[in-house]
């Protein structure tokens, strides 16, 4: 297959509620979407980069640059026998995982549609349902957080994650635990602590958390290994794992006991397939993170969680928690039993509502 046309759009979607983490606060999602075309069909990819480099180094600007100047010309010169060939073909470009992943995702979607397969089938997954979990941002007060947790628990989510940062941690966990003693609960620090906080973080051990996500630096493995030796609570890595090789190194030195995977953070589906095989072989629990994706990226997350190594509920929640109107129809919904139906139609499996995409488009660029 030769890709004939690639279109990049910059979109803006307001969030229903501001989302606050240790690294910042946002109430408008500004992101890139790609459409690739061949043989009269289109495939779609959503990029997880933000306008700023506060989660990881890539931004919408760096993704745009790397796509336009390197990855798009490379893809337009290929005759693909399978989308798995893209990951090694992109190998000469170091880093820029988010840029690689969104272009690769669009090609996998197009390939699946052309083959009449659901994306999960092309990835080696199954149909059926996946377990939903939810990530709750920092709130104005512990009481407000407990109320948010109550709403999500009542909606059926099988695991709740709350964001923490220094000065807003132990008392938040204590407040949620006091009201929900049995709820599967975890925390995510987005790199807000250092090894000086080991004694403080040890206080989390008494709350029976399923894990603590990315407590230390975004690019660290060694200090996390030291911290994990001091904690009973399992450490889960997010930011620090940007490839299957990173996951292997992290597991080899005991930097984590659980892995959060985001396809945009590790460079795409082929990289995911390799990381997934590693975790499955080593019996390491794996779950799918989220980046407040619109329906395009959200559906991709639903499909990939059908691979057998995804043993824990992830961060994929209902579209309606995040956006007043998603770009897909139907949106992603969560049943009262806390599960999401996996679409069986070709590719991502739900229609992309093009007039909505156009309404929220701020710029378009296309190649050739
Ligand atoms: O660390 O998992 C994270 C959102 C943006 C950036 C980083 C993270 C998150 C989330 C939200 O936790 C998960 C979601 O609902 O998509
Ligand atoms: Mg995280």
mmCIF file of C-alpha atoms and ligand atoms in Angstrom:
data_model
loop_
_atom_site.group_PDB
_atom_site.id
_atom_site.type_symbol
_atom_site.label_atom_id
_atom_site.label_comp_id
_atom_site.label_asym_id
_atom_site.label_seq_id
_atom_site.Cartn_x
_atom_site.Cartn_y
_atom_site.Cartn_z
ATOM 1 C CA UNK A 1 0.000 0.000 0.000
ATOM 2 C CA UNK A 2 1.210 3.459 -0.908
ATOM 3 C CA UNK A 3 -0.181 6.400 1.089
ATOM 4 C CA UNK A 4 -1.440 9.009 -1.382
ATOM 5 C CA UNK A 5 -2.348 11.923 0.868
ATOM 6 C CA UNK A 6 -1.743 12.998 4.456
ATOM 7 C CA UNK A 7 -3.717 15.761 6.140
ATOM 8 C CA UNK A 8 -2.826 17.316 9.496
ATOM 9 C CA UNK A 9 -5.351 19.312 11.522
ATOM 10 C CA UNK A 10 -4.938 21.374 14.660
ATOM 11 C CA UNK A 11 -8.105 21.059 16.762
ATOM 12 C CA UNK A 12 -9.479 22.706 19.901
ATOM 13 C CA UNK A 13 -12.028 21.050 22.156
ATOM 14 C CA UNK A 14 -13.123 22.602 25.463
ATOM 15 C CA UNK A 15 -13.009 20.275 28.476
ATOM 16 C CA UNK A 16 -16.192 20.061 30.541
ATOM 17 C CA UNK A 17 -14.114 20.536 33.681
ATOM 18 C CA UNK A 18 -10.558 21.800 34.106
ATOM 19 C CA UNK A 19 -8.036 18.971 34.580
ATOM 20 C CA UNK A 20 -5.278 19.687 37.106
ATOM 21 C CA UNK A 21 -2.133 17.652 37.763
ATOM 22 C CA UNK A 22 1.150 18.360 39.550
ATOM 23 C CA UNK A 23 2.486 19.801 36.265
ATOM 24 C CA UNK A 24 -0.354 22.125 35.303
ATOM 25 C CA UNK A 25 -3.986 22.817 34.684
ATOM 26 C CA UNK A 26 -5.930 22.844 31.415
ATOM 27 C CA UNK A 27 -9.487 23.593 30.356
ATOM 28 C CA UNK A 28 -9.008 23.509 26.572
ATOM 29 C CA UNK A 29 -7.687 20.476 24.716
ATOM 30 C CA UNK A 30 -5.486 21.618 21.806
ATOM 31 C CA UNK A 31 -4.282 18.658 19.757
ATOM 32 C CA UNK A 32 -3.403 17.315 16.309
ATOM 33 C CA UNK A 33 -5.319 14.806 14.201
ATOM 34 C CA UNK A 34 -4.013 13.097 11.060
ATOM 35 C CA UNK A 35 -5.950 11.663 8.169
ATOM 36 C CA UNK A 36 -4.112 9.386 5.730
ATOM 37 C CA UNK A 37 -5.659 8.300 2.444
ATOM 38 C CA UNK A 38 -5.066 5.471 -0.023
ATOM 39 C CA UNK A 39 -7.201 3.422 -2.424
ATOM 40 C CA UNK A 40 -10.247 5.606 -1.766
ATOM 41 C CA UNK A 41 -10.169 5.024 2.019
ATOM 42 C CA UNK A 42 -9.132 7.152 5.017
ATOM 43 C CA UNK A 43 -7.460 6.295 8.334
ATOM 44 C CA UNK A 44 -7.231 8.529 11.402
ATOM 45 C CA UNK A 45 -4.659 9.120 14.106
ATOM 46 C CA UNK A 46 -4.819 11.363 17.168
ATOM 47 C CA UNK A 47 -1.715 12.846 18.708
ATOM 48 C CA UNK A 48 -1.362 12.944 22.520
ATOM 49 C CA UNK A 49 0.961 15.973 22.565
ATOM 50 C CA UNK A 50 -0.139 19.210 24.247
ATOM 51 C CA UNK A 51 0.828 22.775 23.326
ATOM 52 C CA UNK A 52 3.379 22.722 26.186
ATOM 53 C CA UNK A 53 6.249 20.361 27.171
ATOM 54 C CA UNK A 54 5.114 19.948 30.815
ATOM 55 C CA UNK A 55 4.215 16.233 30.723
ATOM 56 C CA UNK A 56 6.973 15.085 28.334
ATOM 57 C CA UNK A 57 9.286 17.061 26.003
ATOM 58 C CA UNK A 58 7.178 16.849 22.813
ATOM 59 C CA UNK A 59 4.682 19.603 21.977
ATOM 60 C CA UNK A 60 2.198 20.159 19.155
ATOM 61 C CA UNK A 61 4.873 22.361 17.589
ATOM 62 C CA UNK A 62 7.612 19.705 17.675
ATOM 63 C CA UNK A 63 5.191 17.060 16.381
ATOM 64 C CA UNK A 64 4.201 19.314 13.480
ATOM 65 C CA UNK A 65 7.849 19.955 12.619
ATOM 66 C CA UNK A 66 8.948 16.302 12.817
ATOM 67 C CA UNK A 67 5.951 15.129 10.793
ATOM 68 C CA UNK A 68 6.337 17.747 8.076
ATOM 69 C CA UNK A 69 10.117 17.575 7.706
ATOM 70 C CA UNK A 70 10.877 13.888 8.403
ATOM 71 C CA UNK A 71 8.096 11.370 8.991
ATOM 72 C CA UNK A 72 5.619 12.435 6.298
ATOM 73 C CA UNK A 73 8.247 12.460 3.475
ATOM 74 C CA UNK A 74 9.486 9.084 4.741
ATOM 75 C CA UNK A 75 5.990 7.559 4.734
ATOM 76 C CA UNK A 76 5.139 8.982 1.298
ATOM 77 C CA UNK A 77 8.195 7.161 -0.085
ATOM 78 C CA UNK A 78 7.209 3.734 1.254
ATOM 79 C CA UNK A 79 5.276 0.869 -0.290
ATOM 80 C CA UNK A 80 3.930 -0.867 2.815
ATOM 81 C CA UNK A 81 3.378 -4.623 3.122
ATOM 82 C CA UNK A 82 2.006 -4.174 6.658
ATOM 83 C CA UNK A 83 1.745 -1.259 9.151
ATOM 84 C CA UNK A 84 4.219 -3.045 11.463
ATOM 85 C CA UNK A 85 6.927 -1.968 8.974
ATOM 86 C CA UNK A 86 6.538 1.679 9.986
ATOM 87 C CA UNK A 87 8.129 1.380 13.432
ATOM 88 C CA UNK A 88 11.518 0.173 12.093
ATOM 89 C CA UNK A 89 11.243 2.578 9.140
ATOM 90 C CA UNK A 90 10.897 5.487 11.610
ATOM 91 C CA UNK A 91 13.860 4.208 13.637
ATOM 92 C CA UNK A 92 16.349 6.670 12.217
ATOM 93 C CA UNK A 93 14.372 9.500 13.850
ATOM 94 C CA UNK A 94 15.350 9.430 17.510
ATOM 95 C CA UNK A 95 12.697 10.109 20.102
ATOM 96 C CA UNK A 96 9.567 12.009 18.966
ATOM 97 C CA UNK A 97 7.402 9.077 20.016
ATOM 98 C CA UNK A 98 4.154 11.077 19.937
ATOM 99 C CA UNK A 99 4.768 12.199 16.347
ATOM 100 C CA UNK A 100 5.569 8.647 15.227
ATOM 101 C CA UNK A 101 2.600 7.159 17.065
ATOM 102 C CA UNK A 102 -0.098 9.394 15.563
ATOM 103 C CA UNK A 103 1.095 8.828 11.996
ATOM 104 C CA UNK A 104 1.448 5.099 12.587
ATOM 105 C CA UNK A 105 -2.043 4.958 14.206
ATOM 106 C CA UNK A 106 -3.624 6.512 11.121
ATOM 107 C CA UNK A 107 -1.963 3.889 8.911
ATOM 108 C CA UNK A 108 -3.047 0.982 11.166
ATOM 109 C CA UNK A 109 -6.622 2.319 11.093
ATOM 110 C CA UNK A 110 -6.544 2.663 7.305
ATOM 111 C CA UNK A 111 -5.068 -0.824 6.919
ATOM 112 C CA UNK A 112 -7.747 -2.318 9.175
ATOM 113 C CA UNK A 113 -10.540 -0.564 7.248
ATOM 114 C CA UNK A 114 -9.100 -1.793 3.948
ATOM 115 C CA UNK A 115 -8.984 -5.354 5.270
ATOM 116 C CA UNK A 116 -12.514 -5.033 6.714
ATOM 117 C CA UNK A 117 -11.093 -5.779 10.175
ATOM 118 C CA UNK A 118 -11.673 -4.094 13.506
ATOM 119 C CA UNK A 119 -8.492 -2.492 14.836
ATOM 120 C CA UNK A 120 -8.408 -4.947 17.765
ATOM 121 C CA UNK A 121 -8.327 -7.891 15.325
ATOM 122 C CA UNK A 122 -5.390 -6.397 13.415
ATOM 123 C CA UNK A 123 -3.546 -5.824 16.716
ATOM 124 C CA UNK A 124 -4.074 -9.412 17.859
ATOM 125 C CA UNK A 125 -6.793 -8.652 20.428
ATOM 126 C CA UNK A 126 -10.386 -9.872 20.798
ATOM 127 C CA UNK A 127 -13.899 -8.484 20.736
ATOM 128 C CA UNK A 128 -16.082 -8.169 23.829
ATOM 129 C CA UNK A 129 -15.629 -5.659 26.626
ATOM 130 C CA UNK A 130 -12.775 -3.979 28.507
ATOM 131 C CA UNK A 131 -12.673 -2.760 32.111
ATOM 132 C CA UNK A 132 -12.934 0.988 32.663
ATOM 133 C CA UNK A 133 -11.115 3.030 35.281
ATOM 134 C CA UNK A 134 -10.967 6.763 35.839
ATOM 135 C CA UNK A 135 -8.368 9.442 36.576
ATOM 136 C CA UNK A 136 -9.482 12.374 38.732
ATOM 137 C CA UNK A 137 -7.494 15.614 38.700
ATOM 138 C CA UNK A 138 -6.568 17.713 41.728
ATOM 139 C CA UNK A 139 -9.678 19.328 43.233
ATOM 140 C CA UNK A 140 -10.225 22.510 45.270
ATOM 141 C CA UNK A 141 -10.471 20.602 48.580
ATOM 142 C CA UNK A 142 -10.379 17.055 49.990
ATOM 143 C CA UNK A 143 -14.180 17.233 50.383
ATOM 144 C CA UNK A 144 -14.615 18.139 46.711
ATOM 145 C CA UNK A 145 -12.358 15.244 45.753
ATOM 146 C CA UNK A 146 -14.367 12.785 47.859
ATOM 147 C CA UNK A 147 -17.541 13.996 46.099
ATOM 148 C CA UNK A 148 -15.946 13.417 42.680
ATOM 149 C CA UNK A 149 -14.841 9.947 43.706
ATOM 150 C CA UNK A 150 -18.392 9.205 44.880
ATOM 151 C CA UNK A 151 -19.795 10.195 41.472
ATOM 152 C CA UNK A 152 -17.295 8.009 39.573
ATOM 153 C CA UNK A 153 -17.673 5.023 41.911
ATOM 154 C CA UNK A 154 -21.471 5.249 41.481
ATOM 155 C CA UNK A 155 -20.987 5.287 37.696
ATOM 156 C CA UNK A 156 -19.359 1.841 38.003
ATOM 157 C CA UNK A 157 -15.658 2.561 37.400
ATOM 158 C CA UNK A 158 -13.628 -0.416 38.567
ATOM 159 C CA UNK A 159 -10.662 1.564 39.819
ATOM 160 C CA UNK A 160 -10.151 5.207 40.726
ATOM 161 C CA UNK A 161 -6.916 7.130 40.331
ATOM 162 C CA UNK A 162 -6.369 10.456 42.045
ATOM 163 C CA UNK A 163 -3.653 12.978 41.308
ATOM 164 C CA UNK A 164 -1.313 14.010 44.109
ATOM 165 C CA UNK A 165 1.513 16.519 44.587
ATOM 166 C CA UNK A 166 3.588 17.673 47.568
ATOM 167 C CA UNK A 167 1.285 19.301 50.124
ATOM 168 C CA UNK A 168 -1.730 17.574 48.566
ATOM 169 C CA UNK A 169 -1.235 13.883 49.103
ATOM 170 C CA UNK A 170 -1.650 11.995 52.405
ATOM 171 C CA UNK A 171 -4.757 13.917 53.505
ATOM 172 C CA UNK A 172 -6.404 13.367 50.099
ATOM 173 C CA UNK A 173 -5.813 9.624 50.217
ATOM 174 C CA UNK A 174 -6.949 9.476 53.864
ATOM 175 C CA UNK A 175 -10.171 11.355 53.039
ATOM 176 C CA UNK A 176 -11.031 9.075 50.090
ATOM 177 C CA UNK A 177 -10.133 5.923 52.041
ATOM 178 C CA UNK A 178 -12.247 6.962 55.044
ATOM 179 C CA UNK A 179 -15.325 7.093 52.815
ATOM 180 C CA UNK A 180 -14.399 4.185 50.468
ATOM 181 C CA UNK A 181 -12.449 1.565 52.436
ATOM 182 C CA UNK A 182 -12.711 -1.120 49.733
ATOM 183 C CA UNK A 183 -12.422 0.902 46.518
ATOM 184 C CA UNK A 184 -9.494 -0.072 44.253
ATOM 185 C CA UNK A 185 -7.576 3.193 44.565
ATOM 186 C CA UNK A 186 -4.229 4.487 43.264
ATOM 187 C CA UNK A 187 -2.352 7.780 43.079
ATOM 188 C CA UNK A 188 -0.426 9.519 40.272
ATOM 189 C CA UNK A 189 2.233 12.115 41.115
ATOM 190 C CA UNK A 190 3.433 12.966 37.589
ATOM 191 C CA UNK A 191 7.061 13.236 38.754
ATOM 192 C CA UNK A 192 6.422 15.673 41.622
ATOM 193 C CA UNK A 193 8.662 14.021 44.267
ATOM 194 C CA UNK A 194 12.348 13.234 44.840
ATOM 195 C CA UNK A 195 14.254 10.678 46.895
ATOM 196 C CA UNK A 196 14.191 13.218 49.766
ATOM 197 C CA UNK A 197 10.486 12.332 50.085
ATOM 198 C CA UNK A 198 10.956 8.596 50.721
ATOM 199 C CA UNK A 199 9.872 8.777 54.384
ATOM 200 C CA UNK A 200 6.845 10.868 53.451
ATOM 201 C CA UNK A 201 5.790 8.565 50.594
ATOM 202 C CA UNK A 202 6.123 5.570 52.916
ATOM 203 C CA UNK A 203 3.079 6.913 54.781
ATOM 204 C CA UNK A 204 0.998 5.945 51.735
ATOM 205 C CA UNK A 205 1.711 2.272 52.490
ATOM 206 C CA UNK A 206 -1.022 2.123 55.151
ATOM 207 C CA UNK A 207 -3.861 2.916 52.699
ATOM 208 C CA UNK A 208 -3.811 -0.271 50.616
ATOM 209 C CA UNK A 209 -3.275 1.547 47.318
ATOM 210 C CA UNK A 210 -3.037 -0.660 44.233
ATOM 211 C CA UNK A 211 -0.006 1.405 43.149
ATOM 212 C CA UNK A 212 1.722 4.796 43.069
ATOM 213 C CA UNK A 213 2.298 6.086 39.541
ATOM 214 C CA UNK A 214 5.433 7.998 38.483
ATOM 215 C CA UNK A 215 6.447 9.542 41.812
ATOM 216 C CA UNK A 216 9.975 10.606 40.681
ATOM 217 C CA UNK A 217 11.597 12.308 37.685
ATOM 218 C CA UNK A 218 10.121 11.816 34.192
ATOM 219 C CA UNK A 219 13.407 10.443 32.812
ATOM 220 C CA UNK A 220 14.481 8.352 35.799
ATOM 221 C CA UNK A 221 14.671 4.597 36.378
ATOM 222 C CA UNK A 222 17.462 4.257 38.961
ATOM 223 C CA UNK A 223 15.890 6.380 41.728
ATOM 224 C CA UNK A 224 12.544 4.653 41.221
ATOM 225 C CA UNK A 225 14.289 1.314 41.836
ATOM 226 C CA UNK A 226 15.619 2.698 45.099
ATOM 227 C CA UNK A 227 12.197 4.009 46.091
ATOM 228 C CA UNK A 228 10.471 0.719 45.213
ATOM 229 C CA UNK A 229 12.812 -1.097 47.609
ATOM 230 C CA UNK A 230 11.571 1.242 50.390
ATOM 231 C CA UNK A 231 7.825 0.982 49.670
ATOM 232 C CA UNK A 232 5.308 -1.801 50.062
ATOM 233 C CA UNK A 233 2.989 -0.022 47.591
ATOM 234 C CA UNK A 234 3.842 -1.106 44.035
ATOM 235 C CA UNK A 235 5.435 1.589 41.861
ATOM 236 C CA UNK A 236 3.964 2.011 38.360
ATOM 237 C CA UNK A 237 5.857 3.943 35.692
ATOM 238 C CA UNK A 238 4.254 6.239 33.116
ATOM 239 C CA UNK A 239 6.533 9.068 31.872
ATOM 240 C CA UNK A 240 9.772 7.060 32.342
ATOM 241 C CA UNK A 241 8.800 4.309 29.884
ATOM 242 C CA UNK A 242 9.040 5.494 26.294
ATOM 243 C CA UNK A 243 9.847 2.152 24.604
ATOM 244 C CA UNK A 244 9.744 -1.594 25.153
ATOM 245 C CA UNK A 245 13.471 -1.393 25.902
ATOM 246 C CA UNK A 246 12.785 1.147 28.682
ATOM 247 C CA UNK A 247 10.254 -1.281 30.171
ATOM 248 C CA UNK A 248 12.806 -4.102 30.090
ATOM 249 C CA UNK A 249 15.426 -1.937 31.792
ATOM 250 C CA UNK A 250 12.917 -0.773 34.406
ATOM 251 C CA UNK A 251 11.880 -4.349 35.219
ATOM 252 C CA UNK A 252 15.487 -5.617 35.217
ATOM 253 C CA UNK A 253 16.467 -3.158 37.953
ATOM 254 C CA UNK A 254 13.174 -3.280 39.897
ATOM 255 C CA UNK A 255 12.148 0.317 39.110
ATOM 256 C CA UNK A 256 8.466 -0.672 38.980
ATOM 257 C CA UNK A 257 6.119 -3.621 39.477
ATOM 258 C CA UNK A 258 3.362 -2.356 37.157
ATOM 259 C CA UNK A 259 3.492 -0.672 33.736
ATOM 260 C CA UNK A 260 1.190 2.055 32.398
ATOM 261 C CA UNK A 261 1.242 2.081 28.608
ATOM 262 C CA UNK A 262 0.186 4.960 26.377
ATOM 263 C CA UNK A 263 0.615 4.217 22.732
ATOM 264 C CA UNK A 264 1.541 7.852 22.017
ATOM 265 C CA UNK A 265 4.275 7.821 24.649
ATOM 266 C CA UNK A 266 6.032 4.691 23.334
ATOM 267 C CA UNK A 267 5.908 5.476 19.598
ATOM 268 C CA UNK A 268 2.918 3.488 18.377
ATOM 269 C CA UNK A 269 1.204 0.116 18.114
ATOM 270 C CA UNK A 270 4.214 -1.928 16.975
ATOM 271 C CA UNK A 271 6.152 -0.667 19.976
ATOM 272 C CA UNK A 272 3.089 -1.508 22.109
ATOM 273 C CA UNK A 273 3.002 -5.068 20.740
ATOM 274 C CA UNK A 274 6.660 -5.515 21.759
ATOM 275 C CA UNK A 275 6.186 -3.983 25.218
ATOM 276 C CA UNK A 276 3.044 -6.062 25.742
ATOM 277 C CA UNK A 277 4.878 -9.316 24.859
ATOM 278 C CA UNK A 278 7.601 -8.462 27.357
ATOM 279 C CA UNK A 279 5.176 -7.760 30.216
ATOM 280 C CA UNK A 280 3.118 -10.850 29.436
ATOM 281 C CA UNK A 281 6.239 -13.076 29.396
ATOM 282 C CA UNK A 282 7.382 -11.671 32.748
ATOM 283 C CA UNK A 283 3.933 -11.700 34.363
ATOM 284 C CA UNK A 284 4.002 -7.920 34.898
ATOM 285 C CA UNK A 285 0.562 -6.262 35.168
ATOM 286 C CA UNK A 286 -0.111 -3.786 32.384
ATOM 287 C CA UNK A 287 -2.800 -1.151 31.992
ATOM 288 C CA UNK A 288 -3.654 1.521 29.445
ATOM 289 C CA UNK A 289 -3.189 5.165 30.409
ATOM 290 C CA UNK A 290 -5.012 8.118 28.903
ATOM 291 C CA UNK A 291 -4.245 11.645 27.738
ATOM 292 C CA UNK A 292 -7.782 13.088 27.778
ATOM 293 C CA UNK A 293 -8.114 11.898 24.189
ATOM 294 C CA UNK A 294 -11.007 12.756 21.922
ATOM 295 C CA UNK A 295 -12.961 9.798 20.564
ATOM 296 C CA UNK A 296 -10.326 8.945 17.945
ATOM 297 C CA UNK A 297 -7.557 8.261 20.451
ATOM 298 C CA UNK A 298 -10.046 6.995 23.044
ATOM 299 C CA UNK A 299 -11.331 4.296 20.680
ATOM 300 C CA UNK A 300 -7.768 3.259 19.866
ATOM 301 C CA UNK A 301 -7.236 2.796 23.618
ATOM 302 C CA UNK A 302 -10.368 0.625 23.841
ATOM 303 C CA UNK A 303 -9.114 -1.669 21.052
ATOM 304 C CA UNK A 304 -5.589 -2.096 22.380
ATOM 305 C CA UNK A 305 -6.834 -3.067 25.855
ATOM 306 C CA UNK A 306 -8.225 -6.294 24.395
ATOM 307 C CA UNK A 307 -4.681 -7.723 24.226
ATOM 308 C CA UNK A 308 -4.358 -10.411 26.926
ATOM 309 C CA UNK A 309 -1.645 -8.666 28.979
ATOM 310 C CA UNK A 310 -3.985 -5.820 29.998
ATOM 311 C CA UNK A 311 -4.898 -7.344 33.336
ATOM 312 C CA UNK A 312 -5.884 -4.128 35.165
ATOM 313 C CA UNK A 313 -8.522 -1.454 34.471
ATOM 314 C CA UNK A 314 -6.931 1.590 32.820
ATOM 315 C CA UNK A 315 -7.724 5.310 32.543
ATOM 316 C CA UNK A 316 -10.208 5.032 29.654
ATOM 317 C CA UNK A 317 -13.419 6.697 30.819
ATOM 318 C CA UNK A 318 -16.603 7.775 29.023
ATOM 319 C CA UNK A 319 -16.364 10.548 26.401
ATOM 320 C CA UNK A 320 -19.161 12.394 28.215
ATOM 321 C CA UNK A 321 -17.010 12.879 31.345
ATOM 322 C CA UNK A 322 -14.553 14.933 29.321
ATOM 323 C CA UNK A 323 -16.310 16.588 26.359
ATOM 324 C CA UNK A 324 -19.786 18.025 25.785
ATOM 325 C CA UNK A 325 -19.672 16.615 22.270
ATOM 326 C CA UNK A 326 -17.111 14.061 21.109
ATOM 327 C CA UNK A 327 -15.835 13.797 17.520
ATOM 328 C CA UNK A 328 -17.175 10.251 17.168
ATOM 329 C CA UNK A 329 -20.672 8.825 17.002
ATOM 330 C CA UNK A 330 -21.561 6.922 19.093
ATOM 331 C CA UNK A 331 -19.222 8.224 21.811
ATOM 332 C CA UNK A 332 -17.336 5.903 24.177
ATOM 333 C CA UNK A 333 -19.725 4.906 26.970
ATOM 334 C CA UNK A 334 -19.236 2.998 30.218
ATOM 335 C CA UNK A 335 -21.897 0.564 31.383
ATOM 336 C CA UNK A 336 -23.015 0.427 35.042
ATOM 337 C CA UNK A 337 -20.834 -2.697 35.469
ATOM 338 C CA UNK A 338 -17.772 -0.564 34.665
ATOM 339 C CA UNK A 339 -17.033 -1.978 31.229
ATOM 340 C CA UNK A 340 -16.761 -0.550 27.708
ATOM 341 C CA UNK A 341 -17.965 -2.395 24.596
ATOM 342 C CA UNK A 342 -15.241 -2.991 22.010
ATOM 343 C CA UNK A 343 -16.430 -1.914 18.534
ATOM 344 C CA UNK A 344 -16.442 -4.630 15.873
ATOM 345 C CA UNK A 345 -16.774 -2.415 12.776
ATOM 346 C CA UNK A 346 -13.772 -1.816 10.481
ATOM 347 C CA UNK A 347 -10.856 0.194 11.887
ATOM 348 C CA UNK A 348 -11.665 2.274 14.968
ATOM 349 C CA UNK A 349 -15.239 1.095 14.505
ATOM 350 C CA UNK A 350 -17.296 4.229 15.238
ATOM 351 C CA UNK A 351 -18.058 6.974 12.724
ATOM 352 C CA UNK A 352 -15.988 10.151 12.865
ATOM 353 C CA UNK A 353 -18.396 13.074 12.608
ATOM 354 C CA UNK A 354 -16.598 15.178 10.014
ATOM 355 C CA UNK A 355 -18.658 18.390 10.360
ATOM 356 C CA UNK A 356 -17.760 18.413 14.072
ATOM 357 C CA UNK A 357 -14.093 17.932 13.240
ATOM 358 C CA UNK A 358 -14.258 20.843 10.800
ATOM 359 C CA UNK A 359 -16.032 23.069 13.325
ATOM 360 C CA UNK A 360 -13.199 22.681 15.847
ATOM 361 C CA UNK A 361 -10.355 22.832 13.289
ATOM 362 C CA UNK A 362 -7.973 25.780 13.720
ATOM 363 C CA UNK A 363 -5.601 24.928 10.823
ATOM 364 C CA UNK A 364 -5.157 22.319 8.106
ATOM 365 C CA UNK A 365 -2.029 21.310 6.220
ATOM 366 C CA UNK A 366 -1.740 18.496 3.720
ATOM 367 C CA UNK A 367 0.892 16.600 1.734
ATOM 368 C CA UNK A 368 1.914 16.105 -1.044
HETATM 369 O O1 LIG B 1 -0.327 11.094 33.921
HETATM 370 O O2 LIG B 1 -1.810 9.744 33.288
HETATM 371 C C1 LIG B 1 -1.361 10.884 33.294
HETATM 372 C C2 LIG B 1 -3.763 13.286 31.523
HETATM 373 C C3 LIG B 1 -2.870 14.088 30.863
HETATM 374 C C4 LIG B 1 -1.528 13.873 31.016
HETATM 375 C C5 LIG B 1 -1.057 12.841 31.832
HETATM 376 C C6 LIG B 1 -1.953 12.010 32.500
HETATM 377 C C7 LIG B 1 -3.333 12.269 32.371
HETATM 378 C C8 LIG B 1 -4.363 11.523 33.076
HETATM 379 C C9 LIG B 1 -5.749 11.547 32.468
HETATM 380 O O3 LIG B 1 -4.184 10.983 34.153
HETATM 381 C C10 LIG B 1 -6.222 10.224 31.982
HETATM 382 C C11 LIG B 1 -7.457 10.381 31.099
HETATM 383 O O4 LIG B 1 -8.552 10.523 31.620
HETATM 384 O O5 LIG B 1 -7.300 10.366 29.864
HETATM 385 MG MG1 LIG B 2 0.365 9.281 34.720
#
